[in-house]
Short mmCIF file of C-alpha atoms in Angstrom, two decimals:
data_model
loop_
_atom_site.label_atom_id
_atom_site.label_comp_id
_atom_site.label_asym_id
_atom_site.label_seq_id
_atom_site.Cartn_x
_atom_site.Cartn_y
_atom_site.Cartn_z
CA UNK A 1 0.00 0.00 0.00
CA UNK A 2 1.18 3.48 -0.81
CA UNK A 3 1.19 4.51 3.17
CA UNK A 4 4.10 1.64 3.87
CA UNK A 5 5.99 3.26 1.16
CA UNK A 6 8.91 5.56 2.56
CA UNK A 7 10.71 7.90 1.30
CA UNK A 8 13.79 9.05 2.62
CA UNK A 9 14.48 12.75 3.20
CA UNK A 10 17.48 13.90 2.10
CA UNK A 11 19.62 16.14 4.64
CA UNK A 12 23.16 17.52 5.04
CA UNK A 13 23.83 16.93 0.99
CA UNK A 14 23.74 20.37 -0.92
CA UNK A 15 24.83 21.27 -4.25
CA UNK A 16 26.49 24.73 -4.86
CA UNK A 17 28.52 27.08 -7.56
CA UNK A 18 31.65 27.84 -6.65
CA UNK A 19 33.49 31.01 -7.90
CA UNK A 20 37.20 30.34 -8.25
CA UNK A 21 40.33 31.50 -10.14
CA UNK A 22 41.25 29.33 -12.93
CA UNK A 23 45.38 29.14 -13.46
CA UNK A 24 44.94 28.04 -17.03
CA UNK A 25 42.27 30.66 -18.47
CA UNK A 26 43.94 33.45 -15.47
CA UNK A 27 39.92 33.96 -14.86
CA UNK A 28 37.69 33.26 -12.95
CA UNK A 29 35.37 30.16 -14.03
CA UNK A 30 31.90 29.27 -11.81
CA UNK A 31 31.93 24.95 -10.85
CA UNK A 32 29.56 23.27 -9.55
CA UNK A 33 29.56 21.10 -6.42
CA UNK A 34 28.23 18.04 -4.34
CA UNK A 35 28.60 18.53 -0.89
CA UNK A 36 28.19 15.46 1.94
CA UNK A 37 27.73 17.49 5.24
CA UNK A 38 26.70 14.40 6.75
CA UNK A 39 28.51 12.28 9.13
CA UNK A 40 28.02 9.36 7.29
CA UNK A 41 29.64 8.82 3.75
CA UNK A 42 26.94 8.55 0.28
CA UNK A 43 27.87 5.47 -1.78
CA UNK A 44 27.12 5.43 -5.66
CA UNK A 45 26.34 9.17 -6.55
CA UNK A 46 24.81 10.10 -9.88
CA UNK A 47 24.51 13.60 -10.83
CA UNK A 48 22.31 14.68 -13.73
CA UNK A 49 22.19 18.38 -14.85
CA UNK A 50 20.39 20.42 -17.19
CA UNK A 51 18.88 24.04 -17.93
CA UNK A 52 16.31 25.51 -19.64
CA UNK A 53 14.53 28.55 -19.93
CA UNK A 54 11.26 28.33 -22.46
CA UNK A 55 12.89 27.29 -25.61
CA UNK A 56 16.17 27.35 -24.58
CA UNK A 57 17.67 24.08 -23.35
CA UNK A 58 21.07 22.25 -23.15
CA UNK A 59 22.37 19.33 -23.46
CA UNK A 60 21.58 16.40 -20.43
CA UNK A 61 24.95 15.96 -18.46
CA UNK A 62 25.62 12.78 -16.82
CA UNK A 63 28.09 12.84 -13.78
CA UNK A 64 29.40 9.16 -12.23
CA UNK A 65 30.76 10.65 -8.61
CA UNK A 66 30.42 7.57 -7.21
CA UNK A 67 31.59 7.51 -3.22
CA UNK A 68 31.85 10.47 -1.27
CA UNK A 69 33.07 10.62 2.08
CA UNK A 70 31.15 12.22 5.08
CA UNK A 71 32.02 16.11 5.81
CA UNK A 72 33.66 16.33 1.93
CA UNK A 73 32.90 17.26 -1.39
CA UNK A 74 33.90 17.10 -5.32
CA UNK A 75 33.53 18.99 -8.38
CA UNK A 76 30.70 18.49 -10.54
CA UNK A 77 30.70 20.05 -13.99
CA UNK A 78 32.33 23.89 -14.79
CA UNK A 79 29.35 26.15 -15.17
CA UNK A 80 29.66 28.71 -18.43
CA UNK A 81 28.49 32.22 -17.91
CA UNK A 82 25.91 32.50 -20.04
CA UNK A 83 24.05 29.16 -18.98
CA UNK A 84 23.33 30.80 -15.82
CA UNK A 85 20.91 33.12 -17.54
CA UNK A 86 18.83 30.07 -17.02
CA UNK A 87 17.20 27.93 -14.76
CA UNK A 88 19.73 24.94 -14.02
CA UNK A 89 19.13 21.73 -12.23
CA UNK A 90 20.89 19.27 -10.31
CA UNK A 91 19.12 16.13 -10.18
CA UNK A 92 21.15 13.92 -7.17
CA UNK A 93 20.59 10.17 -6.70
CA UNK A 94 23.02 8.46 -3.79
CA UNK A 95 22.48 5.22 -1.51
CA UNK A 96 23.23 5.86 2.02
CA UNK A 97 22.12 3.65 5.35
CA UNK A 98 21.16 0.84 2.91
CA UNK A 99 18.48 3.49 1.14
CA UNK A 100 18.16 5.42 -1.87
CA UNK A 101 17.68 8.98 -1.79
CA UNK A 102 17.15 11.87 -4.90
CA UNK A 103 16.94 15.23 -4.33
CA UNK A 104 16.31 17.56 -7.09
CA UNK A 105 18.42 20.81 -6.85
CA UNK A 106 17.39 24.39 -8.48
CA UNK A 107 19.47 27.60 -9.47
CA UNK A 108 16.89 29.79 -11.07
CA UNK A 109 17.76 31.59 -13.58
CA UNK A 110 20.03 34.65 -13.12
CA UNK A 111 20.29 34.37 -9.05
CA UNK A 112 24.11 33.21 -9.36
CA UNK A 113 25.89 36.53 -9.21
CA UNK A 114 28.75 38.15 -7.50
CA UNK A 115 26.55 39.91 -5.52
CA UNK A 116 24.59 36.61 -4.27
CA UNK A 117 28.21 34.97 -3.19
CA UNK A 118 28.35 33.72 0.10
CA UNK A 119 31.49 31.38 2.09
CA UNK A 120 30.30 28.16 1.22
CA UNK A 121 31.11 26.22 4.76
CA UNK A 122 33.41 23.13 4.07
CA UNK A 123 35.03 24.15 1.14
CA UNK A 124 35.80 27.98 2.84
CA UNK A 125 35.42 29.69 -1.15
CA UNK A 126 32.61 31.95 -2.30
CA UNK A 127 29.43 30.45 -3.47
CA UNK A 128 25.56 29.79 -3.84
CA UNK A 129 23.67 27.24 -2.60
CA UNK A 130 20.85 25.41 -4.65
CA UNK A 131 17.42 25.38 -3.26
#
């Protein structure tokens, strides 16, 4: 029956866009994160990003990041400029405590800006958090 049916909240996992200097290009370049702010590690993460505004979509990315441990994080995918003139999501799929969880994760479109940054706890750079 659908009232024996759980689904598991997901807490303490975020996603967020990281502003950072980029030694190559001598710019700066915005990346996306996962972040596991859990004391527990996430086992088999699957990242699958997109945006769209109307019309205007791109491409469906794919991201393996398999294990992550607890309190850490890893790079997702370098976000260009202009994509964030649209509404991106960050759809997150992870086993943890013999469960699976999915979270989807929204930046709507044209909220990531230097004046939005915040310190981004854990990984101590500038940033925004999904929603």
């Amino acid at each position: 029956m659908k009232k024996d049916i759980e689904i598991p909240v997901v807490k303490d996992v975020h996603v967020a866009i990281i502003r950072e200097w980029n030694e190559e290009f001598l710019d700066k370049d915005w990346n996306a994160y996962i972040i596991n702010d859990r004391n527990t590690p996430i086992e088999l993460t699957m990242v699958v990003s997109k945006g769209y505004d109307g019309e205007r979509k791109t491409s469906i990315m794919r991201h393996a990041i398999g294990d992550l441990e607890s309190n850490s994080f890893k790079k997702i995918e370098v976000v260009q400029e202009d994509l964030l003139a649209l509404d991106n999501d960050f759809f997150v799929t992870f086993y943890a405590d013999n469960k699976l969880y999915e979270k989807k994760f929204v930046f709507s479109k044209n909220t990531v800006t230097e004046n939005n940054l915040i310190t981004i706890p854990l990984i101590e750079k500038d940033g925004i958090f999904a929603s």
